[in-house]
Coordinates of C-alpha atoms and ligand atoms in Angstrom, one line a residue:
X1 CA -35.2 -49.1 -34.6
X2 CA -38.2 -47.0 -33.5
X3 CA -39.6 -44.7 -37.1
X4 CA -39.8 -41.4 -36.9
X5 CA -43.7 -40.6 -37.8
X6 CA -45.5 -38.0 -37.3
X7 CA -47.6 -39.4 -34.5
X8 CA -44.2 -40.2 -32.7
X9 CA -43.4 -36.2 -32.8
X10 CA -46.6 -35.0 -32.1
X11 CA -46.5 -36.8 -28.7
X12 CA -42.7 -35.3 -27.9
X13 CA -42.0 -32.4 -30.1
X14 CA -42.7 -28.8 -28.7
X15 CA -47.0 -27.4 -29.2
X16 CA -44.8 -24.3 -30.4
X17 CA -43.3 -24.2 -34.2
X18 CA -39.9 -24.5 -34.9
X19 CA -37.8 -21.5 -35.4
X20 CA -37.5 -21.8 -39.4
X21 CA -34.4 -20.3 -42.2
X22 CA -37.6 -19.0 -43.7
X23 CA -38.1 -16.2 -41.1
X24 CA -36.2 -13.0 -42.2
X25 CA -36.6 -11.7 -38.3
X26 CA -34.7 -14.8 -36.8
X27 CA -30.9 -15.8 -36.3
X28 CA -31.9 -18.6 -38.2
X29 CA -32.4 -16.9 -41.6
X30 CA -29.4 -14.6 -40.5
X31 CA -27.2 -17.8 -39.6
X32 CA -28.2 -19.8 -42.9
X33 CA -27.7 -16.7 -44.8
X34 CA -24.5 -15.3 -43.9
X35 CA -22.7 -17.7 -41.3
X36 CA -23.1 -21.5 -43.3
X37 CA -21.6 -20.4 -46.7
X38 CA -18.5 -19.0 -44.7
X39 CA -18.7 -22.1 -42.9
X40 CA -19.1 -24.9 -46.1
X41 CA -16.4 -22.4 -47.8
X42 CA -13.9 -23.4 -44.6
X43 CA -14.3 -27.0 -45.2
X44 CA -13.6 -26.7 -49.5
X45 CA -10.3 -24.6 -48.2
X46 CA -9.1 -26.9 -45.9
X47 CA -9.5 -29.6 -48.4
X48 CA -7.2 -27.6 -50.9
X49 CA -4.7 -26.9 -48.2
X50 CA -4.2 -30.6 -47.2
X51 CA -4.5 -31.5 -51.3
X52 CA -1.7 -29.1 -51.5
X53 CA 0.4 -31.3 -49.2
X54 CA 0.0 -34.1 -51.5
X55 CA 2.4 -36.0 -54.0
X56 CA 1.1 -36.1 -57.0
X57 CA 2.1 -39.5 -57.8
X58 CA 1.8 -41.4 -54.7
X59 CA -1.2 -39.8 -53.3
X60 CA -2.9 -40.1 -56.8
X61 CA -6.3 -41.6 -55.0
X62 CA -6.4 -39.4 -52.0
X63 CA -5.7 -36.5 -54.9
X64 CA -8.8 -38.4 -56.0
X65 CA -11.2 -38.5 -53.7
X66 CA -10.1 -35.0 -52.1
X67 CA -11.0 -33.7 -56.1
X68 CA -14.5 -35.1 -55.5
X69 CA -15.2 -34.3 -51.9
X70 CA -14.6 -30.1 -53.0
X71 CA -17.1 -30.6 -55.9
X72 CA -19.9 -32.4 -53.6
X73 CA -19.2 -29.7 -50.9
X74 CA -19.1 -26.5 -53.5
X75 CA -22.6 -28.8 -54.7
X76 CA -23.8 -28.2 -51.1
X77 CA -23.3 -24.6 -50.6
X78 CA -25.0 -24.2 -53.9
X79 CA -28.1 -26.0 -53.3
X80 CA -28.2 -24.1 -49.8
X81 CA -27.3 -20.6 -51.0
X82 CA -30.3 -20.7 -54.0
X83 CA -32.5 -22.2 -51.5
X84 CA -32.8 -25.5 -53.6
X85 CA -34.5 -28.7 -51.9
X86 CA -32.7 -30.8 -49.5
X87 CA -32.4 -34.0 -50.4
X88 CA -32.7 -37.9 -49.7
X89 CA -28.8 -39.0 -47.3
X90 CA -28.1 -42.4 -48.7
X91 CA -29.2 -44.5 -46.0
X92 CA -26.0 -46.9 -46.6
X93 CA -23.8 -43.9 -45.1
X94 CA -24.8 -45.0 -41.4
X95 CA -27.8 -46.2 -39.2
X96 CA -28.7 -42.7 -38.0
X97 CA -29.7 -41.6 -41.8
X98 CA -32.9 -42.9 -41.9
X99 CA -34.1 -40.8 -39.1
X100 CA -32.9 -37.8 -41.0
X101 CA -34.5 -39.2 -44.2
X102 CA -37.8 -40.1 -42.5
X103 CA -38.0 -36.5 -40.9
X104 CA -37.4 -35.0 -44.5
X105 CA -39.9 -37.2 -45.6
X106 CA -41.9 -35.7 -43.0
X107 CA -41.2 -31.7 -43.9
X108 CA -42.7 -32.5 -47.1
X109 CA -39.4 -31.8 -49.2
X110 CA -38.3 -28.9 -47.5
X111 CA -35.9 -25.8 -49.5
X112 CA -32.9 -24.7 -47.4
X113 CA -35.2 -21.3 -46.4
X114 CA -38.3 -22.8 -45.6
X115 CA -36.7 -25.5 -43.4
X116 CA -36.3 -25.7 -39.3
X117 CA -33.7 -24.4 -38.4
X118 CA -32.6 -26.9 -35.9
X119 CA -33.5 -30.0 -38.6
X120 CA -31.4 -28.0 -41.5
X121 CA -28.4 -27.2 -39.7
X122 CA -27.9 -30.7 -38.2
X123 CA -28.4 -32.4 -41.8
X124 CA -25.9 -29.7 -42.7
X125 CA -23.4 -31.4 -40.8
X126 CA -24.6 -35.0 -40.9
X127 CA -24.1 -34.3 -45.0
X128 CA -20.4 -32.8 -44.8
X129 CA -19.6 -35.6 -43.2
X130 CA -21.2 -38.5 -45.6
X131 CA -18.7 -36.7 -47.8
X132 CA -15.7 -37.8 -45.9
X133 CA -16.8 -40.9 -44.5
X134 CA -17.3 -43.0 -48.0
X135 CA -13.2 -42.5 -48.7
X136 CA -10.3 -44.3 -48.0
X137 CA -7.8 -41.5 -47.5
X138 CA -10.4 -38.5 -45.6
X139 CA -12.6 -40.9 -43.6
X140 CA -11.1 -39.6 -40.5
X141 CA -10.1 -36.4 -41.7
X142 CA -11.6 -33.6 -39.3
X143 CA -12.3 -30.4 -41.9
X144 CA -12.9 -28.3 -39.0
X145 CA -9.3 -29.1 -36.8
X146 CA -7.6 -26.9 -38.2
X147 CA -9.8 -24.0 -37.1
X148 CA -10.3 -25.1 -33.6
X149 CA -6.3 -25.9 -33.2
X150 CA -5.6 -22.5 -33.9
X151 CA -8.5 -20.9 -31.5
X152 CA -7.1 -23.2 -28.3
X153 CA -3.4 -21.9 -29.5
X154 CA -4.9 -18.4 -29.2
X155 CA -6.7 -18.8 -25.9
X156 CA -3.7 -19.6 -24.1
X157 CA -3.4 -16.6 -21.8
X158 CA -6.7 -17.7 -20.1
X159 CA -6.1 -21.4 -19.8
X160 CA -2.9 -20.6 -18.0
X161 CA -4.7 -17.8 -16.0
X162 CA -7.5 -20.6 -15.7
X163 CA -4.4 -23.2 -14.6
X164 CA -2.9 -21.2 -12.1
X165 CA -6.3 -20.7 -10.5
X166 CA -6.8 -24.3 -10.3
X167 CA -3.6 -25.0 -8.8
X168 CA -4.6 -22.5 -6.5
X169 CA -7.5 -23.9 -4.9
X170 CA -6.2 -27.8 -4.9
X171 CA -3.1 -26.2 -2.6
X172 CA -5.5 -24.9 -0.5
X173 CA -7.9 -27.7 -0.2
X174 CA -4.7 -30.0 1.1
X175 CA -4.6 -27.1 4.1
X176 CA -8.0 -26.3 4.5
X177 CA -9.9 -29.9 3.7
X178 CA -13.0 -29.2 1.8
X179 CA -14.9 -31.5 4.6
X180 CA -13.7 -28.6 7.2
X181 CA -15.6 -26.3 5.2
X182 CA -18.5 -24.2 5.9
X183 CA -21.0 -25.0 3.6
X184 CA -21.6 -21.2 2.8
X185 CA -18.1 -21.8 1.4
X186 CA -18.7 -24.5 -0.1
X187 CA -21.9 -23.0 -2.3
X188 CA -19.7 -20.1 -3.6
X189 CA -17.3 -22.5 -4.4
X190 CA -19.5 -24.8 -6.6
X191 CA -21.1 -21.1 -8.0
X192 CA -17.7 -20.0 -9.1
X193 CA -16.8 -23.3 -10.6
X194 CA -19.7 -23.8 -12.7
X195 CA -19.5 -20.4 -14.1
X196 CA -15.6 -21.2 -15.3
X197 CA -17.9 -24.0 -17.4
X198 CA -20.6 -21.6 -18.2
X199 CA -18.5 -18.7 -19.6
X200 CA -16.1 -21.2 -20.9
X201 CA -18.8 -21.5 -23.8
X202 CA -18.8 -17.6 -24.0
X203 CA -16.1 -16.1 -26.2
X204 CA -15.9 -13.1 -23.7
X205 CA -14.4 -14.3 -20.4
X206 CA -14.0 -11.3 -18.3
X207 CA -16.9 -11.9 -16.2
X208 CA -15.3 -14.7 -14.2
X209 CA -13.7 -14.1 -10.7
X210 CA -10.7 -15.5 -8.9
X211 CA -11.1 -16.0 -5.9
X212 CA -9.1 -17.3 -2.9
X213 CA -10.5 -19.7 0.1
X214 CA -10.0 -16.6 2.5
X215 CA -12.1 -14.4 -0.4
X216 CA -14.8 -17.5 -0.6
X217 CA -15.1 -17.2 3.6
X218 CA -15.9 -13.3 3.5
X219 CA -18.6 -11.2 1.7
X220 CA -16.6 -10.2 -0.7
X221 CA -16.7 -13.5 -2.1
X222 CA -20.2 -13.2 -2.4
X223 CA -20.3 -9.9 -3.5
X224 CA -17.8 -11.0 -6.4
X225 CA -20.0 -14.1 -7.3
X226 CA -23.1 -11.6 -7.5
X227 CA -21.4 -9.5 -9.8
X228 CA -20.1 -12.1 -11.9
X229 CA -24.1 -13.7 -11.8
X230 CA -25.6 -9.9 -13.1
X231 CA -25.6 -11.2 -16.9
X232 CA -27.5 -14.7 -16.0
X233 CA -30.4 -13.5 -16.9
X234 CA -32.4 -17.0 -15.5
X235 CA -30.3 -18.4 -12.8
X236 CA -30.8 -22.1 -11.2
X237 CA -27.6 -22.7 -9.9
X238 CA -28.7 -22.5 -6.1
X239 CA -31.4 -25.4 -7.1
X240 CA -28.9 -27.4 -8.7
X241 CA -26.7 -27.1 -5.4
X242 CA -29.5 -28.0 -3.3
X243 CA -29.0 -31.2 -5.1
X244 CA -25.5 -31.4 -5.9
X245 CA -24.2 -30.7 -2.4
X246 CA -25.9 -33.7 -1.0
X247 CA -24.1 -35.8 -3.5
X248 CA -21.2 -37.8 -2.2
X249 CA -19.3 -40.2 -4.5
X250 CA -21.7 -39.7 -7.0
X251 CA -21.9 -40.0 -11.0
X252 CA -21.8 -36.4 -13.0
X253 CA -22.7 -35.7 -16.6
X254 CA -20.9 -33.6 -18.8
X255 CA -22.7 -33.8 -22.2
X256 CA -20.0 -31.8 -23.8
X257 CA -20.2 -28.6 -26.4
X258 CA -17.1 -27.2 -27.8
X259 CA -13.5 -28.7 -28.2
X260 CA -10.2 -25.9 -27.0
X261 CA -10.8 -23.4 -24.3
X262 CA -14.6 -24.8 -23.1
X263 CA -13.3 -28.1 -22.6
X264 CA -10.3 -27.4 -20.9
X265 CA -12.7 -25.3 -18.7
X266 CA -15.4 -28.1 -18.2
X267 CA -12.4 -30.5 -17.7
X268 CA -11.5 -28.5 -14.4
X269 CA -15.4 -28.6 -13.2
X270 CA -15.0 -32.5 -13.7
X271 CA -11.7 -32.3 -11.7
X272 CA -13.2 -30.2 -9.0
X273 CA -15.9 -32.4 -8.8
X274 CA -13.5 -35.4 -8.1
X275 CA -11.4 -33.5 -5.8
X276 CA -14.5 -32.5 -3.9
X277 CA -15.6 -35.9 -3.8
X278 CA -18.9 -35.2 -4.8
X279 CA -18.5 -37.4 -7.9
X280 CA -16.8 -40.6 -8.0
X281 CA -16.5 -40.4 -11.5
X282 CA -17.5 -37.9 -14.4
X283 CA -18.8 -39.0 -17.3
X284 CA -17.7 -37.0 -20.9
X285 CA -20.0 -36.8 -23.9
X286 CA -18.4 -36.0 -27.0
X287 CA -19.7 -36.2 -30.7
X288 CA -18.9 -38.8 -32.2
X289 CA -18.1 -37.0 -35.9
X290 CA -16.8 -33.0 -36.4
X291 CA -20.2 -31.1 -35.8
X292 CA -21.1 -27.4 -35.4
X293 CA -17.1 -26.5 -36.5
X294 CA -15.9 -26.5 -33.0
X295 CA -17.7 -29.4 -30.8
X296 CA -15.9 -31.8 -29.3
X297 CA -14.6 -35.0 -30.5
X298 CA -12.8 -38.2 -29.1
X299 CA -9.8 -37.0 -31.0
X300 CA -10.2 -33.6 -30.0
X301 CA -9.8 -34.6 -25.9
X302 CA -6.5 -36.2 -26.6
X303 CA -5.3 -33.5 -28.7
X304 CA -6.3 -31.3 -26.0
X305 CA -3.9 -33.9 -23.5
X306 CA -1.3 -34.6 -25.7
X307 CA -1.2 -30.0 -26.6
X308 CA -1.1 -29.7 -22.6
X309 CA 1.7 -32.1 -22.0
X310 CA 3.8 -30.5 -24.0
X311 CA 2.4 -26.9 -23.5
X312 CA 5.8 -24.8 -24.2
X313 CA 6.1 -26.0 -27.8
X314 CA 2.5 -25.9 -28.4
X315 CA 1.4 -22.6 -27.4
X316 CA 5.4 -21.8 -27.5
X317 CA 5.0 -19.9 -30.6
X318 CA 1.7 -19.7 -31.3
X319 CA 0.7 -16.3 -29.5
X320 CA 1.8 -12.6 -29.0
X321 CA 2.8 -12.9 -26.0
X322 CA 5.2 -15.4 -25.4
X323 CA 6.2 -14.8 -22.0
X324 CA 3.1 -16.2 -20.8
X325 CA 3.3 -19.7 -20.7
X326 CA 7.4 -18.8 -19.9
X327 CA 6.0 -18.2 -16.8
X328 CA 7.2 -21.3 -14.2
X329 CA 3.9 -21.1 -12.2
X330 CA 2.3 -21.0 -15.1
X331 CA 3.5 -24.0 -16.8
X332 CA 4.0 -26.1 -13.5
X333 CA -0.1 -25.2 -12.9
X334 CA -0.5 -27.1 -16.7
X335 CA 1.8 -29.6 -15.9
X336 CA 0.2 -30.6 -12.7
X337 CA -3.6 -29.9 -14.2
X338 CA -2.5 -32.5 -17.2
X339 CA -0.8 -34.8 -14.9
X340 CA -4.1 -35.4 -12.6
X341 CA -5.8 -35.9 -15.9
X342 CA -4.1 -38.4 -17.1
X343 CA -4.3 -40.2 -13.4
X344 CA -8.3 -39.9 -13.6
X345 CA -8.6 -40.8 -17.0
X346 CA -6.4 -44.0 -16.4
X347 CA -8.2 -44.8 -12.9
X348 CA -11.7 -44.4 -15.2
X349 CA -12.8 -41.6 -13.0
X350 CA -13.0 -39.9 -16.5
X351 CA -14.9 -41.3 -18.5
X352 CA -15.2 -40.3 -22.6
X353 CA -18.9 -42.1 -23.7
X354 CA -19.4 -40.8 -27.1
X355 CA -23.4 -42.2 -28.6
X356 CA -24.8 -41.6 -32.2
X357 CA -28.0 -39.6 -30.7
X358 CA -25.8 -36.4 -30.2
X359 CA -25.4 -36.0 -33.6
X360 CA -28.7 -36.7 -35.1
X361 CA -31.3 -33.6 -35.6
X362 CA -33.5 -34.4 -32.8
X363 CA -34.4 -32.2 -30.2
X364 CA -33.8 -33.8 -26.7
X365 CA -38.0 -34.1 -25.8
X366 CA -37.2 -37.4 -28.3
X367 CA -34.9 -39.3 -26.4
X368 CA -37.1 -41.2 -24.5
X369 CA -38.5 -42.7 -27.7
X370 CA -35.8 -43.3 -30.0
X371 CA -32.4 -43.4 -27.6
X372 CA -33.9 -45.7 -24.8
X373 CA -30.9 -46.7 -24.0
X374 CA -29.0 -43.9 -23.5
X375 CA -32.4 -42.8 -21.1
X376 CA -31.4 -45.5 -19.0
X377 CA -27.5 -44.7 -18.9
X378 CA -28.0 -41.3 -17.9
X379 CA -30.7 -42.5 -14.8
X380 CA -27.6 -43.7 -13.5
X381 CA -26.6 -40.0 -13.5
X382 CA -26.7 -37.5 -10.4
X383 CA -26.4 -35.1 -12.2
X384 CA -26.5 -34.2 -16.1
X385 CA -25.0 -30.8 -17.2
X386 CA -25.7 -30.0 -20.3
X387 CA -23.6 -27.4 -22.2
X388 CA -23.5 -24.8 -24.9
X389 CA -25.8 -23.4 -27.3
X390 CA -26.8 -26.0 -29.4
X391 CA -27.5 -28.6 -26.2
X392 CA -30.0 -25.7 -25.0
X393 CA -31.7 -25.6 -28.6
X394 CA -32.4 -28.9 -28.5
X395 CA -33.7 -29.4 -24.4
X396 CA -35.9 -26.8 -25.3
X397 CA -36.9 -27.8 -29.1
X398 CA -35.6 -24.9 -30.6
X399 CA -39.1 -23.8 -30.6
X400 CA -40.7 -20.2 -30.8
X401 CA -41.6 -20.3 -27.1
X402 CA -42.2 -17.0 -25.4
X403 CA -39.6 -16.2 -22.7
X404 CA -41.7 -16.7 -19.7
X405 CA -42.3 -20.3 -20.2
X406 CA -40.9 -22.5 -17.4
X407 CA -38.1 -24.6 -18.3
X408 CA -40.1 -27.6 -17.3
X409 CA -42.5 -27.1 -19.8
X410 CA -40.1 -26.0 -22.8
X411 CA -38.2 -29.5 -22.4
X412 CA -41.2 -31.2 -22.7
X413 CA -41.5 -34.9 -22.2
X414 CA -37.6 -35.0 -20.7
X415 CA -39.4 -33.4 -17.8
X416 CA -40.7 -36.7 -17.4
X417 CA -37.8 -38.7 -16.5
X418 CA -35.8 -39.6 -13.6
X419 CA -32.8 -36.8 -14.6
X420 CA -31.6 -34.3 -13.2
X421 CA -30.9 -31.6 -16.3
X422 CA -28.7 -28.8 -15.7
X423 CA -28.2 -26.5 -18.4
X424 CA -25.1 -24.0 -18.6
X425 CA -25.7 -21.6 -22.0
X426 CA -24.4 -18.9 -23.2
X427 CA -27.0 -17.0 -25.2
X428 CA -26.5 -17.4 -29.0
X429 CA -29.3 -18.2 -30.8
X430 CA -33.3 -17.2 -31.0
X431 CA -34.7 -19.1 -28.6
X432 CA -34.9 -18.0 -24.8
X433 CA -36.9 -19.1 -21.8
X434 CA -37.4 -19.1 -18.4
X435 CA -36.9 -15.6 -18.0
X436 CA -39.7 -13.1 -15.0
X437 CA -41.7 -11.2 -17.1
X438 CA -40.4 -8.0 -19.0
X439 CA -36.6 -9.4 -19.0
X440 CA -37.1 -9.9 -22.3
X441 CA -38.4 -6.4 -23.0
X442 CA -36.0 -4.2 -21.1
X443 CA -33.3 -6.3 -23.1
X444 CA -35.1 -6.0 -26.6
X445 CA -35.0 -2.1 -25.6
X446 CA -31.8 -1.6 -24.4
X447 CA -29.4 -4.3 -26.5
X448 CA -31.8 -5.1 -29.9
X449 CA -33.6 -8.3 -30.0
X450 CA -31.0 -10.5 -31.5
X451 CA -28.1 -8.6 -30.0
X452 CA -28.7 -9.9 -26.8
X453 CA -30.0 -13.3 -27.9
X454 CA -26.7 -14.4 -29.9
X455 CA -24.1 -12.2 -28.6
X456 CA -23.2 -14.6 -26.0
X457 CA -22.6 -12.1 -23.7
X458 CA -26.1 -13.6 -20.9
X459 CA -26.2 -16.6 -20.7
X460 CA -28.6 -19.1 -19.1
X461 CA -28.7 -21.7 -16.6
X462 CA -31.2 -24.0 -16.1
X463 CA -32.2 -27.0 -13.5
X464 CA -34.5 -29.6 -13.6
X465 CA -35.1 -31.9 -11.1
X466 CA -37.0 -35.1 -12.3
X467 CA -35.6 -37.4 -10.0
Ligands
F6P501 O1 -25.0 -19.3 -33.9 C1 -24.8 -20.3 -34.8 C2 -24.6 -21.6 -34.2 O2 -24.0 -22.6 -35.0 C3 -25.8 -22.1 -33.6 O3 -26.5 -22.8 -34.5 C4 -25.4 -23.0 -32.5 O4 -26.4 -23.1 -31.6 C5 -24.2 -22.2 -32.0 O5 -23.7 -21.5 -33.1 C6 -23.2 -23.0 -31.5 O6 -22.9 -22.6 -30.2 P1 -22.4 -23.7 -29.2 O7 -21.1 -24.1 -29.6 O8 -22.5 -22.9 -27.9 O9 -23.4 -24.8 -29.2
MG502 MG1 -20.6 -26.0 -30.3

């Protein structure tokens, strides 16, 4: 395995610091302030609910172990909250520790505020889990389940909406073929589509549209799409469908973000991709342990199939409004959506590829050096969308860049490989860029620095075409 040294990041790392805990100004002070405590505070209560489940005399081990894994995590938030050292992972807790250890080495013994933000919060993670993982009863217990079952039980309303929508266009597609379609058509369609994945990472969904294929013909399609594009405040979808639209039976990307709503969302851009026939088969990257609280796991995307085929009980009395999923069309657009799922899945026209590399700390600019391998996987790619906020951190380094700088340059030596890099973020953390000069002003002015930054109310997207 390749070391992480110091000449090795010089050569891929961003010329620009890191944004770092220790700067009071940043979402990264804010975020290890205020946000991980809450988090690492989650993880010790879902500990004591499950312990709470247990019998005291048969589960005396898994009473055990649950006992210790509270007192390491309450350790944790400790040792972050007083801004104590981070320390050594032991190494025998999986390959990908020594990386983490040799870039702590590197830091020079870093304290939680004086720290990259990017580095700390992965080790954050990589630590909780190191927790769980040494056990015989909570190795596969996901701390952070709990939280994301409840938010996909809460965002039923839009994945029916979302369902419906879907069913929508594949009727319309069997009487209007999409190779019968004008290709002016066809670009709105792929604009629309990859914004139900964009926003799907947003919590605030009300800038999609729905449209019809009559609407996509006419200008108020376009008008619509335009509306719904205002808060992209850097916008290369039209690149990415210069490429994309030329693609026929090709191979498509999805290196995934969050588990619940996004996925279900980036699970109907696969589809539409399939149906389209621009992609022969889609490709799904998940994490590969919990991370972040809500990204995706291999678990998660059959929880997500298995909640869907039963959709009545599972979002039956979850919600307010229970008339919703009541709704026939509602529940036959699930029950189809699942159904053609579970076809492409078995036919291995979805694919799930999990890989160790998307949960170490590294920012993507390393990946030619220390995850070869997955480099030459993703040649095979025609496309590889990456999604979410953290994805974005890392193509771009999570580095202090100023906002003009090209995409191209912020991702560094990625630039340099045969990929072509789509990125679809919504805006949630510090770093920004490929925005025309002043953007970044008039929004500083009129929304607050951060505000706009982390609100994820503008979003990003971003195209790269090293192929
Ligand atoms: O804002 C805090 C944070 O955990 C960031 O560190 C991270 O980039 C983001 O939230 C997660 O967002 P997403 O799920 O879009 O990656
Ligand atoms: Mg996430």
């Amino acid at each position: 395995m390749v070391s992480v040294t110091a000449e090795l990041l010089k050569e891929t790392d961003p010329p620009v610091p890191f944004y770092n805990n220790g700067d009071k100004t940043s979402f990264a002070h804010k975020s290890a302030a205020e946000r991980w405590p809450v988090i690492i505070a989650q993880v010790v209560d879902d500990v004591h609910r499950r312990l709470a489940a247990l019998d005291d005399e048969k589960d005396a081990e898994a009473i055990a172990e649950g006992q210790k894994i509270i007192t390491q995590v309450d350790k944790l938030k400790y040792d972050e909250s007083r801004d104590r050292p981070l320390t050594r992972l032991d190494e025998s807790f999986g390959d990908d520790i020594t990386a983490y250890n040799e870039e702590l080495a590197l830091l020079q013994s870093p304290s939680w505020f004086n720290v990259p933000w990017l580095y700390s919060e992965c080790y954050l993670y990589r630590t909780l889990r190191t927790f769980f993982s040494h056990t015989r009863h909570w190795q596969s217990h996901d701390p952070f389940l709990r939280s994301k079952d409840s938010t996909f039980r809460s965002s039923r309303r839009a994945v029916v909406e979302l369902a419906v929508r879907y069913e929508k266009l594949v009727d319309e597609l069997k009487t209007h073929p999409y190779a019968e379609m004008s290709e002016r058509a066809r670009r709105l369609l792929w604009l629309e589509m990859a914004q139900i994945s964009l926003w799907g990472n947003a919590t605030d969904l009300s800038l999609l549209t729905s449209l019809s294929y009559d609407d996509l013909q006419k200008l108020q399609g376009a008008e619509a799409i335009a509306k719904s594009q205002e808060n992209i405040i850097s916008n290369d979808l039209e690149s990415a469908w210069s490429a994309l639209k030329d693609v026929q039976g090709g191979r498509i990307d999805l290196v995934l973000d969050n588990a619940g709503f996004e996925l279900f969302a980036d699970l109907v851009l696969a589809t539409y991709l399939l149906e389209t026939g621009h992609a022969d088969h889609v490709i799904l990257h998940p994490k590969d342990i919990p991370w972040f609280v809500s990204d995706v796991t291999p678990a998660d995307v059959a929880h997500l199939f298995s909640a869907l085929a039963s959709h009545t009980t599972y979002f039956g009395g979850g919600g307010k409004d229970e008339n919703a999923v009541e709704d026939a069309k509602g529940a036959a657009a699930m029950d189809h959506l699942v159904g053609r799922w579970t076809e492409l899945y078995a036919d291995g026209r979805i694919v799930i590829r999990p890989h160790p590399f998307w949960t170490t700390a590294h920012p993507f600019g390393r990946l030619g050096k220390l995850a070869p391998e997955l480099v030459d996987d993703l040649k095979e790619s025609d496309l590889v969308v990456f999604k979410g906020d953290l994805n974005y951190r890392k193509l771009v380094g999570d580095a202090v860049w100023p906002p003009e700088t090209s995409f191209k340059t912020a991702i560094g030596s990625l630039a340099q490989l045969p990929l072509r890099v789509l990125a679809l973020r919504t805006c949630k953390a510090d770093v920004c860029v490929g925005l025309q000069p002043g953007i970044a002003e008039s929004l500083d002015d009129k929304h607050g620095r951060l505000t706009w930054r982390t609100n994820g109310k503008f979003a990003v997207v971003q195209y790269h075409d090293g192929k």
